[in-house]
Tab-separated table of C-alpha atoms and ligand atoms in Angstrom:
chain	number	residue	atom	x	y	z
A	1168	UNK	CA	-15.790	37.219	-27.351
A	1169	UNK	CA	-13.333	34.504	-28.531
A	1170	UNK	CA	-10.588	33.823	-26.161
A	1171	UNK	CA	-7.232	34.900	-27.352
A	1172	UNK	CA	-5.075	31.799	-28.692
A	1173	UNK	CA	-2.363	31.391	-26.346
A	1174	UNK	CA	-0.048	29.421	-28.455
A	1175	UNK	CA	1.004	30.612	-31.884
A	1176	UNK	CA	0.925	28.662	-35.099
A	1177	UNK	CA	4.518	28.808	-34.960
A	1178	UNK	CA	4.768	27.200	-31.441
A	1179	UNK	CA	2.580	24.690	-32.290
A	1180	UNK	CA	4.911	22.874	-34.545
A	1181	UNK	CA	7.673	23.437	-32.607
A	1182	UNK	CA	7.943	21.236	-29.303
A	1183	UNK	CA	11.104	22.676	-27.956
A	1184	UNK	CA	9.785	26.195	-28.363
A	1185	UNK	CA	6.725	25.352	-26.729
A	1186	UNK	CA	8.652	23.711	-23.927
A	1187	UNK	CA	10.880	26.704	-23.536
A	1188	UNK	CA	8.006	28.840	-23.286
A	1189	UNK	CA	5.483	27.260	-21.257
A	1190	UNK	CA	7.946	24.564	-19.383
A	1191	UNK	CA	10.077	25.591	-16.394
A	1192	UNK	CA	14.075	25.394	-17.506
A	1193	UNK	CA	15.042	22.986	-14.549
A	1194	UNK	CA	17.055	21.279	-17.518
A	1195	UNK	CA	19.670	21.794	-20.225
A	1196	UNK	CA	18.917	19.278	-22.748
A	1197	UNK	CA	20.822	18.363	-25.984
A	1198	UNK	CA	19.164	19.701	-28.873
A	1199	UNK	CA	17.075	16.821	-30.070
A	1200	UNK	CA	13.459	16.278	-30.200
A	1201	UNK	CA	12.688	12.439	-29.731
A	1202	UNK	CA	9.321	11.077	-31.101
A	1203	UNK	CA	9.683	7.574	-30.876
A	1204	UNK	CA	11.956	4.493	-29.570
A	1205	UNK	CA	12.179	0.938	-30.012
A	1206	UNK	CA	15.074	-1.168	-28.639
A	1207	UNK	CA	18.608	1.089	-28.277
A	1208	UNK	CA	17.317	3.510	-31.084
A	1209	UNK	CA	15.294	6.422	-30.927
A	1210	UNK	CA	14.090	8.723	-33.814
A	1211	UNK	CA	13.460	12.320	-33.449
A	1212	UNK	CA	10.594	14.621	-34.853
A	1213	UNK	CA	12.836	14.936	-38.541
A	1214	UNK	CA	13.217	11.137	-38.894
A	1215	UNK	CA	16.655	11.019	-37.977
A	1216	UNK	CA	18.029	7.885	-35.909
A	1217	UNK	CA	20.119	7.830	-32.772
A	1218	UNK	CA	21.749	5.090	-30.666
A	1219	UNK	CA	20.542	6.230	-27.019
A	1220	UNK	CA	23.626	5.349	-24.970
A	1221	UNK	CA	22.336	6.838	-21.922
A	1222	UNK	CA	19.368	4.970	-21.554
A	1223	UNK	CA	17.413	7.705	-19.242
A	1224	UNK	CA	20.075	7.279	-16.958
A	1225	UNK	CA	19.429	3.775	-16.614
A	1226	UNK	CA	15.911	3.679	-16.647
A	1227	UNK	CA	15.616	1.978	-19.887
A	1228	UNK	CA	18.209	-0.694	-19.179
A	1229	UNK	CA	15.767	-3.038	-21.251
A	1230	UNK	CA	15.893	-0.239	-24.059
A	1231	UNK	CA	12.698	1.327	-25.227
A	1232	UNK	CA	9.239	-0.368	-25.500
A	1233	UNK	CA	10.681	-4.021	-24.672
A	1234	UNK	CA	7.932	-6.214	-25.965
A	1235	UNK	CA	7.772	-8.059	-23.219
A	1236	UNK	CA	7.421	-5.346	-20.663
A	1237	UNK	CA	4.828	-3.302	-23.247
A	1238	UNK	CA	2.747	-6.630	-23.518
A	1239	UNK	CA	2.689	-6.948	-19.704
A	1240	UNK	CA	1.570	-3.059	-19.657
A	1241	UNK	CA	-0.914	-3.726	-22.088
A	1242	UNK	CA	-2.418	-6.795	-20.607
A	1243	UNK	CA	-2.730	-4.750	-17.221
A	1244	UNK	CA	-3.892	-1.638	-18.762
A	1245	UNK	CA	-6.792	-3.505	-19.808
A	1246	UNK	CA	-7.605	-4.905	-16.768
A	1247	UNK	CA	-6.660	-2.491	-13.583
A	1248	UNK	CA	-4.309	0.140	-13.325
A	1249	UNK	CA	-4.902	1.900	-9.965
A	1250	UNK	CA	-6.678	0.996	-6.685
A	1251	UNK	CA	-4.951	3.205	-4.251
A	1252	UNK	CA	-4.052	1.344	-1.037
A	1253	UNK	CA	-7.224	1.953	0.523
A	1254	UNK	CA	-8.206	-1.344	-1.232
A	1255	UNK	CA	-6.034	-4.647	-1.936
A	1256	UNK	CA	-5.006	-5.180	-5.730
A	1257	UNK	CA	-4.283	-8.836	-7.086
A	1258	UNK	CA	-0.818	-7.724	-8.157
A	1259	UNK	CA	1.232	-6.133	-5.286
A	1260	UNK	CA	1.312	-9.421	-3.613
A	1261	UNK	CA	3.390	-11.130	-6.530
A	1262	UNK	CA	5.601	-8.058	-7.011
A	1263	UNK	CA	6.568	-7.700	-3.297
A	1264	UNK	CA	7.464	-11.372	-3.378
A	1265	UNK	CA	9.276	-11.423	-6.592
A	1266	UNK	CA	11.065	-8.271	-5.540
A	1267	UNK	CA	12.062	-9.517	-1.975
A	1268	UNK	CA	13.154	-13.081	-3.288
A	1269	UNK	CA	15.171	-11.330	-5.901
A	1270	UNK	CA	16.998	-9.334	-2.882
A	1271	UNK	CA	17.098	-11.947	-0.358
A	1272	UNK	CA	15.198	-9.842	1.858
A	1273	UNK	CA	11.929	-9.973	3.997
A	1274	UNK	CA	9.650	-7.139	2.587
A	1275	UNK	CA	9.087	-4.558	-0.022
A	1276	UNK	CA	7.673	-0.992	0.540
A	1277	UNK	CA	6.515	0.124	-2.970
A	1278	UNK	CA	6.863	4.152	-3.903
A	1279	UNK	CA	7.276	5.601	-7.154
A	1280	UNK	CA	10.163	7.674	-7.727
A	1281	UNK	CA	13.882	6.965	-6.470
A	1282	UNK	CA	13.857	10.403	-4.540
A	1283	UNK	CA	10.881	9.068	-2.551
A	1284	UNK	CA	12.466	5.573	-1.853
A	1285	UNK	CA	15.182	7.519	-0.380
A	1286	UNK	CA	13.067	9.462	1.734
A	1287	UNK	CA	11.283	6.323	2.889
A	1288	UNK	CA	14.593	4.780	3.866
A	1289	UNK	CA	15.600	7.640	5.839
A	1290	UNK	CA	12.232	7.558	7.762
A	1291	UNK	CA	12.500	3.661	8.314
A	1292	UNK	CA	16.137	4.279	9.269
A	1293	UNK	CA	15.120	7.050	11.904
A	1294	UNK	CA	12.233	4.868	13.177
A	1295	UNK	CA	14.481	2.153	13.627
A	1296	UNK	CA	16.845	4.118	15.416
A	1297	UNK	CA	14.583	5.181	17.970
A	1298	UNK	CA	12.198	2.173	18.449
A	1299	UNK	CA	14.803	-0.649	18.251
A	1300	UNK	CA	18.219	0.809	18.853
A	1301	UNK	CA	17.185	3.268	21.499
A	1302	UNK	CA	18.391	6.750	20.184
A	1303	UNK	CA	16.978	9.352	22.204
A	1304	UNK	CA	13.945	11.224	20.172
A	1305	UNK	CA	14.938	13.761	17.705
A	1306	UNK	CA	18.786	12.958	17.745
A	1307	UNK	CA	19.132	10.009	15.021
A	1308	UNK	CA	21.920	10.762	12.765
A	1309	UNK	CA	22.550	9.397	9.145
A	1310	UNK	CA	25.991	9.262	7.566
A	1311	UNK	CA	26.180	9.945	3.783
A	1312	UNK	CA	28.996	10.151	1.270
A	1313	UNK	CA	30.625	13.184	-0.191
A	1314	UNK	CA	29.478	13.460	-4.080
A	1315	UNK	CA	26.448	11.699	-3.597
A	1316	UNK	CA	23.398	12.033	-5.373
A	1317	UNK	CA	20.106	10.681	-4.237
A	1318	UNK	CA	17.386	12.931	-5.461
A	1319	UNK	CA	15.863	16.406	-5.176
A	1320	UNK	CA	13.592	16.830	-2.414
A	1321	UNK	CA	14.422	19.367	0.440
A	1322	UNK	CA	15.762	16.689	2.757
A	1323	UNK	CA	17.544	14.936	0.102
A	1324	UNK	CA	19.368	18.277	-1.113
A	1325	UNK	CA	19.936	18.894	2.399
A	1326	UNK	CA	22.829	16.489	2.537
A	1327	UNK	CA	24.041	17.018	-1.175
A	1328	UNK	CA	27.462	18.865	-1.710
A	1329	UNK	CA	26.382	20.161	-5.009
A	1330	UNK	CA	25.612	24.007	-4.859
A	1331	UNK	CA	23.397	23.941	-7.553
A	1332	UNK	CA	21.184	21.216	-5.949
A	1333	UNK	CA	21.386	23.436	-2.637
A	1334	UNK	CA	21.419	27.267	-3.239
A	1335	UNK	CA	18.368	28.829	-2.346
A	1336	UNK	CA	16.657	25.674	-1.231
A	1337	UNK	CA	17.408	25.980	2.672
A	1338	UNK	CA	16.792	25.917	5.492
A	1339	UNK	CA	17.960	22.271	5.333
A	1340	UNK	CA	16.974	19.231	7.428
A	1341	UNK	CA	19.579	18.238	10.081
A	1342	UNK	CA	20.818	14.839	10.817
A	1343	UNK	CA	23.067	14.066	8.261
A	1344	UNK	CA	27.052	13.916	8.123
A	1345	UNK	CA	28.971	13.523	5.293
A	1346	UNK	CA	32.301	11.345	5.004
A	1347	UNK	CA	34.319	10.953	1.692
A	1348	UNK	CA	33.057	8.277	-0.348
A	1349	UNK	CA	35.589	5.309	-0.283
A	1350	UNK	CA	37.190	6.123	2.937
A	1351	UNK	CA	36.470	3.310	5.570
A	1352	UNK	CA	38.539	5.037	8.180
A	1353	UNK	CA	36.034	8.237	7.943
A	1354	UNK	CA	33.538	6.010	8.246
A	1355	UNK	CA	34.557	3.983	11.127
A	1356	UNK	CA	35.152	7.460	12.775
A	1357	UNK	CA	31.763	8.790	11.819
A	1358	UNK	CA	30.060	5.408	13.083
A	1359	UNK	CA	31.464	6.108	16.673
A	1360	UNK	CA	28.590	8.465	17.576
A	1361	UNK	CA	26.138	6.286	19.402
A	1362	UNK	CA	23.458	8.327	17.540
A	1363	UNK	CA	24.117	7.138	14.091
A	1364	UNK	CA	21.546	4.834	12.510
A	1365	UNK	CA	22.420	4.484	9.137
A	1366	UNK	CA	25.042	4.690	6.345
A	1367	UNK	CA	23.495	5.868	3.084
A	1368	UNK	CA	25.712	4.868	-0.022
A	1369	UNK	CA	25.227	4.549	-3.647
A	1370	UNK	CA	27.602	1.407	-4.645
A	1371	UNK	CA	28.838	3.169	-7.556
A	1372	UNK	CA	28.253	7.078	-7.741
A	1373	UNK	CA	26.700	7.577	-11.120
A	1374	UNK	CA	25.816	11.343	-11.093
A	1375	UNK	CA	29.429	11.954	-9.859
A	1376	UNK	CA	30.606	10.548	-13.055
A	1377	UNK	CA	30.552	6.572	-12.450
A	1378	UNK	CA	32.778	6.479	-9.666
A	1379	UNK	CA	33.740	3.195	-8.519
A	1380	UNK	CA	34.903	2.882	-4.702
A	1381	UNK	CA	37.917	0.960	-4.011
A	1382	UNK	CA	37.736	-2.748	-3.551
A	1383	UNK	CA	36.765	-3.899	-0.561
A	1384	UNK	CA	35.103	-0.713	0.419
A	1385	UNK	CA	31.367	-1.919	0.288
A	1386	UNK	CA	32.260	-5.043	2.295
A	1387	UNK	CA	34.530	-2.969	4.769
A	1388	UNK	CA	31.626	-0.562	5.283
A	1389	UNK	CA	29.063	-3.680	5.956
A	1390	UNK	CA	31.608	-4.938	8.584
A	1391	UNK	CA	31.767	-1.532	10.152
A	1392	UNK	CA	27.885	-0.835	9.899
A	1393	UNK	CA	27.313	-4.476	11.732
A	1394	UNK	CA	29.881	-3.696	14.225
A	1395	UNK	CA	28.533	-0.338	15.173
A	1396	UNK	CA	24.697	-1.567	15.032
A	1397	UNK	CA	24.017	1.140	12.240
A	1398	UNK	CA	21.964	0.035	8.818
A	1399	UNK	CA	23.671	-0.121	5.956
A	1400	UNK	CA	21.472	1.435	2.962
A	1401	UNK	CA	22.469	0.921	-0.422
A	1402	UNK	CA	20.876	3.255	-3.032
A	1403	UNK	CA	21.032	0.895	-6.197
A	1404	UNK	CA	18.303	3.109	-8.059
A	1405	UNK	CA	21.112	3.607	-10.613
A	1406	UNK	CA	23.339	0.771	-10.212
A	1407	UNK	CA	20.767	-1.620	-9.598
A	1408	UNK	CA	18.796	-4.155	-12.099
A	1409	UNK	CA	21.858	-5.716	-14.131
A	1410	UNK	CA	23.664	-2.108	-15.108
A	1411	UNK	CA	26.901	-3.203	-13.296
A	1412	UNK	CA	27.008	-6.789	-14.535
A	1413	UNK	CA	25.217	-7.991	-11.638
A	1414	UNK	CA	21.947	-7.897	-10.623
A	1415	UNK	CA	22.466	-5.441	-7.647
A	1416	UNK	CA	26.283	-3.834	-7.550
A	1417	UNK	CA	26.534	-4.842	-3.892
A	1418	UNK	CA	26.701	-8.419	-5.327
A	1419	UNK	CA	30.311	-7.532	-6.508
A	1420	UNK	CA	31.248	-7.600	-2.964
A	1421	UNK	CA	29.067	-10.087	-1.791
A	1422	UNK	CA	27.289	-7.768	0.476
A	1423	UNK	CA	23.934	-7.832	2.072
A	1424	UNK	CA	22.799	-4.314	2.956
A	1425	UNK	CA	19.819	-3.842	5.486
A	1426	UNK	CA	17.887	-1.684	3.188
A	1427	UNK	CA	18.249	-1.591	-0.749
A	1428	UNK	CA	16.620	1.026	-2.677
A	1429	UNK	CA	15.729	0.524	-6.185
A	1430	UNK	CA	13.831	2.718	-8.740
A	1431	UNK	CA	14.200	3.985	-12.618
A	1432	UNK	CA	14.527	0.253	-14.221
A	1433	UNK	CA	12.308	-1.299	-12.278
A	1434	UNK	CA	9.422	0.364	-14.016
A	1435	UNK	CA	10.675	-0.938	-17.360
A	1436	UNK	CA	11.102	2.681	-18.615
A	1437	UNK	CA	7.342	2.559	-18.740
A	1438	UNK	CA	6.022	3.872	-15.361
A	1439	UNK	CA	7.949	5.585	-12.154
A	1440	UNK	CA	8.242	2.511	-9.766
A	1441	UNK	CA	10.542	2.418	-6.790
A	1442	UNK	CA	10.720	0.448	-3.682
A	1443	UNK	CA	12.679	0.049	-0.381
A	1444	UNK	CA	13.246	-3.594	0.181
A	1445	UNK	CA	14.636	-4.821	3.602
A	1446	UNK	CA	14.569	-6.883	6.769
A	1447	UNK	CA	11.540	-7.292	8.771
A	1448	UNK	CA	13.362	-5.800	11.836
A	1449	UNK	CA	13.483	-2.399	10.095
A	1450	UNK	CA	10.578	-2.366	7.621
A	1451	UNK	CA	7.947	-4.618	9.837
A	1452	UNK	CA	8.310	-1.299	12.130
A	1453	UNK	CA	5.791	0.616	10.043
A	1454	UNK	CA	2.268	0.323	11.107
A	1455	UNK	CA	-1.096	1.691	9.225
A	1456	UNK	CA	-1.018	5.135	8.647
A	1457	UNK	CA	2.800	5.999	9.192
A	1458	UNK	CA	3.816	6.122	5.637
A	1459	UNK	CA	2.405	5.920	2.087
A	1460	UNK	CA	1.485	6.828	-1.290
A	1461	UNK	CA	-1.374	7.085	-3.780
A	1462	UNK	CA	0.346	5.328	-6.649
A	1463	UNK	CA	2.783	3.193	-4.644
A	1464	UNK	CA	2.168	-0.264	-5.229
A	1465	UNK	CA	-0.339	0.298	-8.139
A	1466	UNK	CA	-1.269	-2.876	-10.330
A	1467	UNK	CA	0.119	-1.269	-13.456
A	1468	UNK	CA	3.648	-0.790	-12.011
A	1469	UNK	CA	3.670	-4.025	-10.266
A	1470	UNK	CA	2.851	-5.934	-13.568
A	1471	UNK	CA	5.670	-4.307	-15.280
A	1472	UNK	CA	8.090	-4.900	-12.618
A	1473	UNK	CA	7.255	-8.349	-12.297
A	1474	UNK	CA	8.289	-8.810	-15.853
A	1475	UNK	CA	11.458	-6.726	-15.232
A	1476	UNK	CA	12.428	-9.242	-12.559
A	1477	UNK	CA	11.700	-12.027	-14.974
A	1478	UNK	CA	13.945	-10.518	-17.925
A	1479	UNK	CA	16.933	-10.478	-15.238
A	1480	UNK	CA	16.057	-13.864	-13.816
A	1481	UNK	CA	18.526	-16.010	-16.159
A	1482	UNK	CA	21.470	-13.664	-15.984
A	1483	UNK	CA	21.898	-13.455	-19.641
A	1484	UNK	CA	21.505	-9.396	-19.478
A	1485	UNK	CA	23.933	-9.125	-16.601
A	1486	UNK	CA	26.350	-11.092	-18.771
A	1487	UNK	CA	25.799	-8.983	-21.879
A	1488	UNK	CA	26.543	-6.116	-19.622
A	1489	UNK	CA	29.849	-7.471	-18.540
A	1490	UNK	CA	30.737	-8.123	-21.887
A	1491	UNK	CA	29.852	-4.916	-23.912
A	1492	UNK	CA	30.903	-2.954	-21.153
A	1493	UNK	CA	34.755	-4.672	-21.042
A	1494	UNK	CA	34.594	-4.379	-25.247
A	1495	UNK	CA	33.869	-0.847	-24.801
A	1496	UNK	CA	36.401	0.048	-22.080
A	1497	UNK	CA	39.027	-1.907	-24.317
A	1498	UNK	CA	38.306	-0.218	-27.283
A	1499	UNK	CA	38.589	3.164	-25.667
A	1500	UNK	CA	41.717	2.307	-23.848
A	1501	UNK	CA	43.442	0.991	-27.096
A	1502	UNK	CA	42.572	4.069	-28.933
A	1503	UNK	CA	44.447	5.650	-26.359
A	1504	UNK	CA	42.959	9.124	-26.842
A	1505	UNK	CA	44.915	12.107	-25.923
A	1506	UNK	CA	41.870	14.224	-24.832
A	1507	UNK	CA	40.625	11.388	-22.435
A	1508	UNK	CA	42.194	11.937	-19.116
A	1509	UNK	CA	40.539	8.556	-17.281
A	1510	UNK	CA	38.025	5.682	-18.220
A	1511	UNK	CA	36.194	4.278	-15.381
A	1512	UNK	CA	33.932	1.185	-16.166
A	1513	UNK	CA	31.844	-1.452	-14.383
A	1514	UNK	CA	29.325	-3.483	-16.314
A	1515	UNK	CA	27.896	-1.402	-19.130
A	1516	UNK	CA	28.379	1.912	-17.266
A	1517	UNK	CA	31.181	4.053	-18.418
A	1518	UNK	CA	32.705	7.443	-17.182
A	1519	UNK	CA	34.793	8.932	-19.590
A	1520	UNK	CA	36.931	12.095	-18.481
A	1521	UNK	CA	37.863	14.808	-21.011
A	1522	UNK	CA	40.870	17.034	-20.456
A	1523	UNK	CA	39.458	20.203	-19.469
A	1524	UNK	CA	41.719	22.411	-21.369
A	1525	UNK	CA	40.872	20.283	-24.715
A	1526	UNK	CA	36.934	20.192	-24.416
A	1527	UNK	CA	34.092	20.209	-21.926
A	1528	UNK	CA	32.100	16.877	-21.967
A	1529	UNK	CA	29.186	18.534	-23.172
A	1530	UNK	CA	30.973	19.671	-26.651
A	1531	UNK	CA	31.837	15.838	-26.985
A	1532	UNK	CA	28.353	15.065	-26.313
A	1533	UNK	CA	27.077	17.766	-28.865
A	1534	UNK	CA	29.404	16.423	-31.572
A	1535	UNK	CA	28.060	12.749	-30.624
A	1536	UNK	CA	24.718	13.752	-31.420
A	1537	UNK	CA	25.510	15.128	-34.627
A	1538	UNK	CA	26.606	11.773	-35.557
A	1539	UNK	CA	23.782	9.775	-34.234
A	1540	UNK	CA	24.757	8.882	-30.762
A	1541	UNK	CA	22.889	10.113	-27.677
A	1542	UNK	CA	25.216	10.329	-24.362
A	1543	UNK	CA	25.006	13.143	-21.866
A	1544	UNK	CA	27.694	14.792	-19.756
A	1545	UNK	CA	27.807	14.497	-16.040
A	1546	UNK	CA	29.743	17.245	-14.323
A	1547	UNK	CA	31.835	19.357	-16.535
A	1548	UNK	CA	34.438	16.648	-17.548
A	1549	UNK	CA	32.553	13.273	-17.888
A	1550	UNK	CA	30.818	11.622	-20.542
A	1551	UNK	CA	28.366	8.692	-19.262
A	1552	UNK	CA	27.741	6.063	-21.168
A	1553	UNK	CA	25.078	3.586	-20.108
A	1554	UNK	CA	23.484	1.821	-23.258
A	1555	UNK	CA	20.496	-0.679	-22.860
A	1556	UNK	CA	21.826	-4.044	-21.756
A	1557	UNK	CA	19.713	-5.681	-24.329
A	1558	UNK	CA	22.246	-3.933	-27.268
A	1559	UNK	CA	24.146	-6.078	-29.092
A	1560	UNK	CA	27.701	-6.261	-30.124
A	1561	UNK	CA	27.185	-5.003	-33.798
A	1562	UNK	CA	25.242	-2.156	-32.338
A	1563	UNK	CA	27.888	-1.520	-29.687
A	1564	UNK	CA	30.560	-1.703	-32.519
A	1565	UNK	CA	28.814	1.054	-34.297
A	1566	UNK	CA	28.577	3.317	-31.501
A	1567	UNK	CA	32.385	2.863	-30.591
A	1568	UNK	CA	33.247	3.610	-34.142
A	1569	UNK	CA	31.595	7.085	-33.551
A	1570	UNK	CA	32.526	7.657	-30.184
A	1571	UNK	CA	36.332	7.145	-31.263
A	1572	UNK	CA	35.853	9.236	-34.101
A	1573	UNK	CA	34.977	12.147	-32.059
A	1574	UNK	CA	37.320	11.788	-29.037
A	1575	UNK	CA	39.920	11.553	-31.749
A	1576	UNK	CA	39.153	14.539	-33.281
A	1577	UNK	CA	38.811	16.635	-29.626
B	1365	LIG	C1	21.568	6.884	-6.963
B	1365	LIG	C2	20.234	7.589	-7.407
B	1365	LIG	N1	19.193	7.898	-6.313
B	1365	LIG	C3	18.120	8.606	-6.204
B	1365	LIG	C4	17.753	9.234	-7.401
B	1365	LIG	C5	16.521	10.047	-7.362
B	1365	LIG	O1	15.859	9.159	-8.484
B	1365	LIG	P1	14.336	9.893	-9.098
B	1365	LIG	O2	14.802	10.975	-10.239
B	1365	LIG	O3	13.489	9.137	-9.860
B	1365	LIG	O4	13.741	10.642	-8.041
B	1365	LIG	C6	18.695	8.725	-8.395
B	1365	LIG	C7	18.409	9.659	-9.788
B	1365	LIG	O5	19.270	10.027	-10.866
B	1365	LIG	C8	19.991	8.262	-8.562
B	1365	LIG	O6	20.848	8.188	-9.562
């Protein structure tokens, strides 16, 4: 007997329908089905072109299919893609050195997704707390910030304050204390606990809406952590690798964290690649068998990441981010849209808040979509813009004309 076809003809030609029917609805994407991308632009299945002003939440800092990244990937695809860490591969050492040097740190622990890097840092900090600082077993505490977003694992959502990220997912992992983001006095009080081993912070909170802390916050936090003998962990998964106009957002305040977390753009928008970078004092504590990942440090990811770091080496993309971001902010501010209540910008990363009584950020993003600009709301009120760092002034002006048009009409 012939098996019953599981996909109808109409579903087979409708990718969105297929996704809704067979995928899990854990996202609420805008209504566009993308099938091609090059540089700052994508094309949908009907051949319509859009400017990608989100860059996959900064994973596409270098745009879609950057020729140098694609070439590095092809070259490696034709040679070797995966060994696991049971054997050595000839690319991992080069990658670790390049990233350690870019961060001015000692060692690199490669993983795959951002959440895995965060989990790894939590384990590293606890291990350091017990084996070096002398915290009693099972008592280590990590201080985190209100409004944080560090990923989706059960431990990470344990210290989220977003109900939709947490509800129905308990029981939660203990050992975290939340302080308000940007509040040094609250941090100082929390650091008074002798069981505190780490302060985990996004230098700029991306998912919360491009929230930039008050000047001096990161430097002050660094000082307080040093005084309290507590590790400072900077989650640069979204803010790092050029997005804010510096290679790392911590550089804006000349802060050297103890551990730095990278992901997203590290894989060049081609493969998931993340890493924890840090001092020998902390990462040197790991012994064989205590942590790992089948795909972490795979040669394909390493080859791409080395090229990513090369792309950032001369600082020109960081300068472009500063220039284009300033231009975008200037244009939006000059237009003085009544519907806009606040604009926050650092490098090529801009949060635009829409007055709740006028429209939702989602509605604004839908209007932008209709005229060829892809952006996404974060929270109810904020449109987040994060165009590729490789964008040109002419491209940005094209985008601004449309964004200003939509904001003016709200
Ligand atoms: C600051 C930060 N940390 C961690 C993550 C989690 O990364 P991933 O989605 O790759 O697990 C994200 C993702 O948005 C992030 O913005």
